[in-house]
Amino acid sequence: MSTDVAPAPTATSESEWWRTAVIYQIYPRSFADGDGDGIGDLVGIIDRLDSIAELGVDAIWLSPFYASPQRDGGYDVSDFTTVDPIFGTNVDARRLIGRAHELGLRVLVDVVPNHTSSEHRWFREALRAEPGSAARARYIFRDGAGEHGELPPNNWQSIFGGPAWTRIVEADGSPGQWYLHLFDSSQPDLEWGSEQVRAEFDEVLRFWLDLGVDGFRVDVAHGLVKADGLPDYMPAENAGSMGGDEWEPIPYFGQEGVHDIWRRWRRVLEEYGPDRILAAEAWIQPLGRMAQWVRPDEMHQAFNFAFLSADWDAASQRAVIAESLDAFGAVGAPSTWVLSNHDVVRHASRLALTAENPQGHGIGPDSPGLPIPELGLRRARAASLMMLALPGSAYLYQGEELGLPEHVFIEDEHRQDPTWFRTAGERYGRDGCRVPLPWTSDAPAYGFSEAGRSWLPQPEEWATLARDAQRGVPGSTLEMYRSALAARRTHGLAVAELAWVDELGGASVPEQVLAFDVAGVRVVVNLSEAAVPLSDLGVHTDQLLIASAPVVDALEPDCTVWLLR
Ligand code: GLC
């Protein structure tokens, strides 16, 4: 590990900042390109970070920028403590943390403990070593089934499609053992029963904490520990990453043993004081079960994927919000709220899809039920404005503040997601939500890269969505986010209690309308297909604080308003 860089200054403010924080996810490959190779990098982020501070968020989370062959967008890490040259250097990382802290932004970095890249020195060593050796014991190697070991050890399938096992060739050239990879074959799963693996990750955490980070987003925090004996398991068709609606034990997800790891990590963080945090990516249902990841001695937050996955109708939204507040509240954790990230169809498209779209499959030119862009944007704005009023902590994904939709029409030759390759194009995967950001409407590559290059093509329609086309423009999506983030702070929404409103204007709240009070603000969301006259809601335009769409004398379909009570 290189330790030749001094720690960056640490942000100061109260230690429970994360209970109310709005955290902005940066996907470094696609945020801003500082060196002209068409791939975003740390210098690009440093140069553009004031735009994120100006938005009014509290923290950033950076997806991986570590040494990696980039077979899974950097979630295939070959060295956990070195910045990949495509993103810059460790000195750039220190500068980035320092710049963020100067701007009042905390910094979370990603940590990927379930697997390494197949290029990691440990895995290379394991390939050269004998079956049964200490080097193999850091991973999950098994002899194959069948007479000659020619069949995989069990029936597990990779989340990206195809079998979760790959057979190796032993050093002497003979057909050999198999190794487990829940994701791509370039991402061998680590054996977390190994104390060496555990100890190594303690040091990875300390390395970044020493450099000044405020915490970690933990990748696949429901994985890591596999059931003894690796029993066969096949998820239900279309179950997506989270399994079905009900809790059922999965031999590779949600095993009891993971909680000990999070308790151990929590203790490492506490060496650095009370304000460093862990945020879990745990695709676990129901929410009451996910809340186990954020018990007082484990992690601080878990992404609320149930909220992200909820249908756009009043009953589903109310149910998931209520369940979230209850489930996380029961263990003393804040609820989080999230609508988009680098793994899901952007919500400006997802909320207007008219066909089933299992998580991870993505959408492309031949997908059924493609969204109407105007409807998607209208719903996304309504959903985001509703989300930003909810008590707790919220995560934003780069570009959602511009109303970016999924890029549906990426030509096959540009696609990079391993899902696309592992399913022979049957699933499009996640490239459509990872397209480089538009900064300037009339610049090449929309200002993403001064060289005019972009590792994924950007759609033509994005000129009008570029940041410079929205900045300071009343009614733009960017200005709606800025106003909402400012008002959220001024009115103390994140710390308030939510109270459902069942009567408005002397009558029951209309069906498909959702209303709740938080602090001094009343939030009303129209999820119906008909406009609702303001007079029916007992509301006047002079109460209007923020609206997701123009309001004259009615609340239009798919519109959220914040009103002063
Ligand atoms: C997480 C990441 C995703 C990645 C996978 C494997 O789900 O968010 O992008 O492909 O883990 O690391």
XYZ file of C-alpha atoms and ligand atoms in Angstrom:
577
model
C 0.000 0.000 0.000
C 1.332 3.465 -0.740
C 1.181 5.836 2.217
C 3.118 8.716 0.757
C 0.270 11.215 0.819
C -0.666 13.405 3.755
C -4.238 13.421 5.056
C -6.649 15.983 3.684
C -8.346 18.418 6.072
C -11.436 16.905 7.637
C -14.843 18.531 7.406
C -16.178 19.787 10.695
C -19.743 19.712 11.923
C -21.872 17.645 14.174
C -21.266 13.918 14.152
C -24.748 12.798 13.167
C -24.688 14.715 9.908
C -25.633 11.572 7.996
C -29.102 11.321 9.560
C -30.334 14.169 7.401
C -27.747 14.351 4.632
C -28.421 14.565 0.923
C -25.633 12.581 -0.704
C -24.805 13.005 -4.385
C -23.424 9.987 -6.223
C -20.608 10.654 -8.657
C -19.873 7.932 -11.192
C -16.315 9.025 -12.012
C -16.154 7.582 -15.544
C -19.045 9.795 -16.585
C -18.883 12.965 -14.509
C -16.202 15.131 -16.163
C -13.086 14.342 -18.168
C -10.028 16.377 -17.178
C -7.418 14.800 -19.466
C -9.247 14.490 -22.775
C -9.348 10.691 -23.140
C -13.166 10.617 -23.118
C -13.311 8.943 -19.693
C -14.102 10.998 -16.609
C -11.421 11.345 -13.931
C -10.581 12.845 -10.546
C -9.195 16.106 -11.956
C -12.432 16.500 -13.908
C -14.357 16.079 -10.659
C -12.178 18.576 -8.779
C -12.717 21.162 -11.526
C -16.491 20.747 -11.528
C -17.165 20.152 -7.850
C -18.397 23.678 -7.159
C -21.473 22.897 -9.297
C -22.352 20.137 -6.869
C -21.763 22.294 -3.820
C -23.939 24.975 -5.454
C -26.732 22.426 -5.777
C -26.958 22.357 -1.982
C -26.087 18.748 -1.132
C -24.172 17.699 1.997
C -21.888 14.974 0.709
C -20.676 13.094 -2.331
C -20.243 9.373 -2.822
C -17.726 8.329 -5.449
C -18.143 5.027 -7.283
C -14.825 3.114 -7.550
C -11.790 4.856 -9.028
C -9.303 2.161 -7.964
C -6.900 0.157 -10.111
C -9.052 -2.062 -12.259
C -9.210 -3.677 -15.696
C -12.656 -2.006 -15.945
C -14.525 -5.145 -16.859
C -17.388 -3.997 -14.623
C -16.971 -0.230 -14.632
C -14.357 -0.374 -11.849
C -16.315 -2.720 -9.527
C -13.617 -5.231 -10.461
C -10.785 -3.921 -8.309
C -7.211 -5.138 -8.739
C -5.709 -2.865 -6.045
C -7.942 -1.375 -3.371
C -5.602 1.426 -2.302
C -4.294 2.771 -5.599
C -6.101 5.114 -7.959
C -6.294 3.723 -11.486
C -4.214 5.806 -13.930
C -7.321 6.396 -16.076
C -8.736 8.329 -13.103
C -5.493 9.947 -11.891
C -3.254 9.379 -8.870
C -3.524 9.014 -5.110
C -2.404 12.622 -4.864
C -5.437 13.619 -6.962
C -7.637 11.620 -4.580
C -6.227 13.531 -1.632
C -6.768 16.828 -3.452
C -10.323 15.856 -4.289
C -11.114 15.051 -0.655
C -9.527 18.349 0.407
C -11.446 20.361 -2.197
C -14.728 18.713 -1.207
C -14.124 19.540 2.444
C -13.329 23.156 1.548
C -16.691 23.304 -0.207
C -18.417 21.837 2.866
C -19.028 18.445 1.253
C -18.318 15.185 3.068
C -16.857 12.379 0.997
C -17.880 8.720 0.866
C -15.908 6.287 -1.265
C -16.972 2.893 -2.511
C -15.510 -0.278 -1.083
C -15.992 -3.586 -2.868
C -15.426 -6.473 -0.442
C -17.404 -9.309 -2.023
C -14.881 -9.938 -4.777
C -11.663 -8.747 -6.348
C -10.715 -8.459 -9.981
C -9.192 -11.594 -11.481
C -6.149 -9.344 -12.014
C -5.698 -8.844 -8.246
C -2.366 -10.222 -7.057
C -4.216 -12.605 -4.695
C -6.148 -14.219 -7.507
C -3.100 -14.542 -9.731
C -1.305 -16.202 -6.865
C -4.266 -18.529 -6.343
C -4.172 -19.590 -9.996
C -0.486 -20.481 -9.739
C -0.957 -22.323 -6.425
C -2.163 -25.859 -5.745
C -5.740 -26.859 -4.903
C -6.087 -26.719 -1.119
C -3.307 -24.110 -0.739
C -3.497 -21.002 1.440
C -3.583 -18.839 -1.701
C -6.722 -20.632 -2.940
C -8.331 -20.369 0.505
C -8.830 -16.600 0.063
C -11.331 -17.348 -2.704
C -14.072 -19.932 -3.177
C -12.446 -22.692 -5.186
C -14.135 -26.114 -5.384
C -13.680 -29.323 -7.315
C -16.281 -29.739 -10.037
C -19.163 -32.206 -9.959
C -19.471 -35.041 -12.477
C -17.159 -37.957 -13.027
C -14.204 -35.822 -14.082
C -15.085 -32.590 -12.297
C -16.440 -31.272 -15.579
C -19.627 -29.804 -14.079
C -19.890 -26.697 -11.869
C -19.992 -27.420 -8.116
C -23.590 -26.172 -7.812
C -26.320 -24.543 -9.890
C -25.823 -20.890 -8.867
C -26.257 -18.309 -11.591
C -24.324 -15.060 -11.948
C -26.328 -11.884 -11.299
C -25.137 -10.781 -14.746
C -26.405 -13.990 -16.396
C -24.834 -17.392 -17.055
C -23.231 -19.722 -14.498
C -21.617 -18.337 -11.329
C -18.658 -20.718 -11.694
C -15.686 -20.806 -14.049
C -13.258 -23.676 -14.409
C -9.570 -22.920 -14.404
C -6.616 -24.621 -16.032
C -4.137 -25.733 -13.381
C -0.492 -24.620 -13.552
C 0.436 -27.998 -15.102
C -2.059 -27.495 -17.946
C -4.695 -29.954 -16.697
C -8.391 -29.009 -16.381
C -8.746 -27.808 -12.830
C -10.946 -26.520 -10.042
C -13.819 -24.079 -10.355
C -14.087 -20.663 -8.690
C -17.233 -18.826 -7.663
C -18.144 -15.420 -9.106
C -21.577 -14.067 -8.295
C -20.943 -11.361 -10.888
C -18.638 -11.457 -13.939
C -16.047 -14.218 -14.322
C -13.463 -11.428 -13.894
C -14.802 -10.872 -10.328
C -13.916 -13.936 -8.200
C -15.726 -13.983 -4.821
C -13.570 -13.746 -1.721
C -13.799 -16.262 1.133
C -14.853 -14.167 4.132
C -14.287 -17.074 6.478
C -10.603 -16.196 6.046
C -9.121 -14.010 8.768
C -6.544 -12.809 6.265
C -9.283 -11.434 4.039
C -10.933 -9.741 7.015
C -7.695 -8.209 8.236
C -6.787 -6.921 4.772
C -10.065 -5.038 4.485
C -9.597 -3.444 7.922
C -6.434 -1.956 6.442
C -8.177 -0.857 3.252
C -10.703 1.053 5.371
C -7.947 2.620 7.474
C -6.030 3.627 4.364
C -8.905 5.755 3.042
C -9.896 7.007 6.493
C -6.301 8.156 6.986
C -6.596 10.024 3.714
C -9.598 11.887 5.126
C -12.741 10.202 3.776
C -15.926 10.476 5.824
C -17.132 6.974 5.132
C -17.884 4.209 2.701
C -20.625 2.967 0.465
C -20.307 -0.793 0.803
C -20.857 -2.814 -2.367
C -22.969 -5.983 -2.193
C -23.264 -5.699 1.595
C -25.772 -8.573 1.579
C -23.249 -10.945 -0.024
C -19.802 -11.933 1.304
C -20.883 -14.904 3.453
C -22.166 -18.012 1.716
C -24.192 -20.829 3.325
C -22.194 -23.836 4.478
C -22.004 -26.521 1.834
C -23.007 -24.062 -0.931
C -26.435 -25.677 -1.482
C -28.164 -25.396 -4.870
C -30.480 -22.430 -5.287
C -32.385 -20.983 -8.226
C -34.160 -17.611 -7.870
C -37.706 -17.313 -9.155
C -37.974 -16.072 -12.741
C -37.962 -12.246 -12.850
C -37.138 -11.996 -9.155
C -34.566 -9.261 -9.870
C -31.627 -8.729 -7.550
C -33.655 -8.548 -4.374
C -35.429 -11.853 -4.593
C -39.201 -11.877 -4.192
C -41.363 -9.663 -1.983
C -41.014 -11.908 1.020
C -37.911 -12.793 2.949
C -36.498 -16.148 2.011
C -33.005 -17.297 2.804
C -30.728 -17.286 -0.219
C -27.498 -19.261 0.257
C -25.365 -16.398 -1.079
C -27.306 -13.329 0.073
C -28.419 -12.139 3.487
C -26.602 -14.826 5.468
C -26.467 -14.154 9.206
C -22.657 -14.163 9.224
C -22.375 -10.857 7.328
C -23.479 -8.918 10.394
C -20.305 -9.793 12.293
C -18.294 -8.246 9.487
C -20.246 -4.988 9.708
C -19.771 -4.888 13.492
C -16.049 -5.283 12.972
C -16.009 -2.509 10.348
C -18.014 -0.253 12.630
C -15.306 -0.616 15.256
C -12.639 0.318 12.701
C -14.575 3.462 11.801
C -14.992 4.385 15.446
C -11.206 4.533 15.791
C -11.588 7.708 13.716
C -14.350 9.271 15.797
C -18.133 9.155 15.720
C -18.772 10.878 12.404
C -17.485 8.341 9.819
C -20.184 6.248 8.227
C -20.999 3.019 6.406
C -23.813 2.875 3.854
C -24.989 -0.545 2.750
C -25.917 -1.633 -0.712
C -28.059 -4.541 0.478
C -30.724 -5.740 -1.954
C -32.826 -7.358 0.750
C -36.574 -7.465 1.204
C -38.700 -6.728 3.148
C -37.543 -3.453 4.705
C -37.772 -4.889 8.213
C -35.086 -7.357 7.221
C -32.925 -4.717 5.503
C -33.071 -2.684 8.716
C -30.881 -5.361 10.332
C -27.976 -3.883 8.360
C -28.361 -0.597 10.257
C -28.727 -1.785 13.825
C -26.857 0.500 16.237
C -23.587 -1.457 16.134
C -23.589 -2.142 12.378
C -23.902 0.273 9.464
C -25.371 3.768 9.546
C -27.494 3.696 6.424
C -28.841 1.302 3.830
C -30.136 2.267 0.411
C -33.895 2.081 0.339
C -34.387 -0.019 -2.787
C -37.989 -0.770 -1.843
C -38.737 2.950 -2.263
C -36.851 3.020 -5.562
C -38.781 -0.014 -6.817
C -42.259 1.090 -5.713
C -44.956 1.567 -8.346
C -45.999 5.099 -9.201
C -49.412 5.032 -7.567
C -50.621 6.618 -4.366
C -51.221 3.427 -2.390
C -47.798 1.939 -3.195
C -45.961 5.183 -2.465
C -47.751 5.711 0.829
C -47.210 2.114 1.885
C -43.488 2.116 1.142
C -42.892 5.476 2.828
C -44.762 4.390 5.953
C -43.041 1.011 6.035
C -39.622 2.647 5.604
C -40.108 5.085 8.455
C -41.307 2.245 10.697
C -38.677 -0.315 9.766
C -35.635 1.941 9.996
C -37.110 3.851 12.944
C -37.479 0.578 14.861
C -33.687 0.171 14.934
C -32.959 3.863 15.515
C -31.686 4.520 11.982
C -32.859 7.226 9.587
C -34.665 6.080 6.507
C -32.857 6.778 3.277
C -34.564 7.617 -0.004
C -33.217 6.984 -3.470
C -34.659 6.956 -6.984
C -31.657 6.410 -9.251
C -28.119 5.074 -9.272
C -25.605 3.575 -11.700
C -27.338 0.162 -11.679
C -30.964 1.052 -12.393
C -32.926 2.569 -15.272
C -32.922 6.328 -14.605
C -36.171 7.305 -12.934
C -36.991 9.851 -15.653
C -37.528 6.773 -17.820
C -38.346 4.038 -15.347
C -41.421 5.742 -13.905
C -43.070 5.813 -17.337
C -42.265 2.274 -18.504
C -45.368 0.315 -19.434
C -43.865 -3.185 -19.384
C -42.179 -5.265 -16.677
C -38.461 -4.548 -16.478
C -36.621 -6.721 -13.973
C -33.819 -4.954 -12.096
C -30.535 -5.086 -13.999
C -32.039 -5.947 -17.379
C -32.019 -2.335 -18.569
C -33.857 -0.987 -21.589
C -32.818 -0.664 -25.214
C -34.289 -0.129 -28.670
C -36.234 -3.420 -28.684
C -37.571 -3.295 -25.139
C -41.338 -3.483 -24.771
C -43.243 -0.563 -23.240
C -40.621 2.140 -23.804
C -41.417 5.359 -21.960
C -42.764 8.574 -23.456
C -39.963 11.023 -22.512
C -42.265 13.940 -21.517
C -44.290 11.710 -19.216
C -41.130 10.265 -17.703
C -39.676 13.694 -16.958
C -42.933 14.947 -15.454
C -43.129 11.931 -13.150
C -39.452 12.088 -12.261
C -39.769 15.709 -11.189
C -42.850 14.900 -9.121
C -41.174 11.892 -7.509
C -37.948 13.773 -6.750
C -39.771 16.716 -5.218
C -41.766 14.306 -3.067
C -38.598 12.447 -2.046
C -36.753 15.597 -1.011
C -39.507 16.399 1.487
C -39.207 13.071 3.298
C -37.518 12.914 6.708
C -34.120 11.214 6.769
C -31.306 11.081 4.246
C -31.571 11.094 0.448
C -29.246 9.910 -2.298
C -29.114 11.612 -5.695
C -27.443 10.147 -8.768
C -25.459 12.457 -11.030
C -27.606 13.861 -13.800
C -30.980 13.358 -12.156
C -30.885 17.037 -11.180
C -30.869 17.719 -14.926
C -33.805 15.372 -15.535
C -31.656 13.056 -17.655
C -33.508 10.041 -19.032
C -31.993 6.644 -19.742
C -30.144 6.599 -23.066
C -32.156 3.884 -24.784
C -30.662 3.968 -28.266
C -27.014 3.096 -27.657
C -25.681 1.099 -30.621
C -24.624 -2.443 -29.778
C -20.946 -1.820 -30.528
C -20.722 0.800 -27.772
C -22.228 -1.314 -25.000
C -19.872 -2.264 -22.159
C -21.932 -3.752 -19.333
C -20.901 -7.391 -18.703
C -24.632 -8.189 -18.456
C -24.963 -7.481 -22.191
C -22.155 -9.895 -23.050
C -23.068 -12.617 -20.562
C -26.630 -12.794 -21.888
C -25.660 -12.474 -25.575
C -27.584 -9.221 -25.809
C -30.760 -10.571 -24.250
C -30.438 -8.062 -21.382
C -29.247 -4.576 -22.262
C -27.779 -3.934 -18.824
C -26.852 -0.619 -17.277
C -24.958 1.424 -19.858
C -28.001 3.597 -20.533
C -27.809 5.208 -17.089
C -24.037 5.737 -17.246
C -23.742 8.098 -20.190
C -21.339 11.039 -19.610
C -22.994 14.178 -18.268
C -23.902 17.176 -20.440
C -22.395 20.381 -19.019
C -22.557 22.831 -21.937
C -25.268 22.634 -24.583
C -23.241 23.831 -27.567
C -19.833 22.265 -26.836
C -18.525 19.003 -28.295
C -19.480 16.090 -25.995
C -21.582 18.751 -24.221
C -18.489 19.925 -22.379
C -17.923 16.545 -20.711
C -14.449 16.469 -22.260
C -12.561 19.360 -23.795
C -11.335 16.946 -26.441
C -14.978 16.357 -27.381
C -14.772 12.664 -26.586
C -17.148 10.492 -24.589
C -16.733 6.785 -23.788
C -20.441 6.214 -24.410
C -22.307 8.238 -27.037
C -24.563 11.009 -25.714
C -28.050 11.494 -27.195
C -28.774 14.556 -29.343
C -31.711 15.593 -27.192
C -29.375 16.249 -24.285
C -28.374 19.689 -25.585
C -31.442 21.213 -23.944
C -30.778 19.315 -20.714
C -27.165 20.477 -20.322
C -26.397 22.166 -17.034
C -25.683 25.568 -18.592
C -29.065 25.502 -20.336
C -30.827 25.052 -16.986
C -28.726 27.072 -14.578
C -30.635 30.140 -13.405
C -33.633 29.250 -15.593
C -36.801 29.342 -13.490
C -38.781 26.140 -13.731
C -35.834 24.062 -14.967
C -35.261 20.719 -13.277
C -31.913 21.954 -11.944
C -33.507 24.996 -10.312
C -36.298 22.832 -8.889
C -33.681 20.643 -7.160
C -31.780 23.686 -5.895
C -34.915 25.304 -4.476
C -36.059 22.039 -2.915
C -32.674 21.380 -1.298
C -32.565 24.922 0.085
C -36.140 24.783 1.394
C -35.559 21.318 2.857
C -32.801 22.833 4.942
C -34.575 26.079 5.880
C -37.744 24.315 6.982
C -35.930 21.470 8.726
C -37.822 18.790 6.793
C -35.193 16.088 7.225
C -35.526 16.078 11.008
C -39.299 16.479 11.194
C -42.014 13.894 11.779
C -44.188 13.028 8.801
C -47.965 13.191 9.320
C -50.314 11.859 6.659
C -53.144 14.182 5.656
C -56.400 12.388 4.887
C -58.702 15.369 4.505
C -58.238 18.448 2.374
C -60.702 21.273 1.688
C -63.259 19.633 4.002
C -63.361 16.353 2.067
C -61.329 13.163 1.850
C -58.149 13.468 -0.135
C -59.047 12.334 -3.693
C -57.988 8.879 -4.748
C -54.496 8.889 -6.290
C -53.580 12.033 -4.388
C -51.040 11.774 -1.598
C -50.759 14.447 1.069
C -48.551 14.739 4.106
C -47.212 17.385 6.445
C -43.579 17.744 7.432
C -42.597 20.624 9.696
C -44.339 23.731 8.320
C -44.719 22.306 4.833
C -47.657 20.450 3.308
C -46.752 18.189 0.399
C -49.408 17.187 -2.100
C -48.746 14.776 -4.961
C -51.198 14.115 -7.754
C -50.588 10.609 -9.086
C -53.838 10.486 -11.023
C -54.416 11.113 -14.703
C -56.736 14.062 -14.068
C -56.037 17.598 -12.906
C -57.331 18.317 -9.383
C -58.652 21.894 -8.885
C -56.826 23.708 -6.090
C -60.211 24.700 -4.654
C -60.995 20.980 -4.121
C -57.829 20.762 -2.069
C -58.600 23.888 -0.057
C -55.361 25.409 -1.270
C -54.364 28.833 -2.663
C -51.515 29.637 -4.988
C -50.127 32.130 -2.474
C -49.219 29.155 -0.268
C -47.083 27.691 -3.024
C -43.453 27.161 -2.094
C -42.203 24.861 -4.882
C -43.966 22.941 -7.632
C -42.722 20.250 -9.956
C -44.901 21.626 -12.799
C -46.660 24.954 -13.434
C -49.692 25.461 -11.204
C -52.430 27.867 -12.265
C -55.656 26.791 -10.631
C -55.236 23.026 -10.512
C -52.712 20.381 -9.610
C -51.918 18.772 -12.955
C -51.364 14.978 -13.244
C -47.960 13.806 -11.993
C -47.264 17.007 -10.108
C -45.966 17.573 -6.583
C -46.318 20.823 -4.667
C -44.849 22.041 -1.419
C -47.204 24.466 0.316
C -46.737 26.664 3.339
C -49.257 25.562 5.921
C -22.969 -3.569 -7.059
C -22.590 -2.374 -7.902
C -22.645 -2.780 -9.339
C -21.646 -3.878 -9.563
C -21.872 -5.048 -8.615
C -20.695 -5.959 -8.579
O -24.268 -3.984 -7.246
O -23.430 -1.288 -7.606
O -22.416 -1.712 -10.203
O -21.735 -4.338 -10.876
O -22.061 -4.612 -7.305
O -19.630 -5.337 -7.927
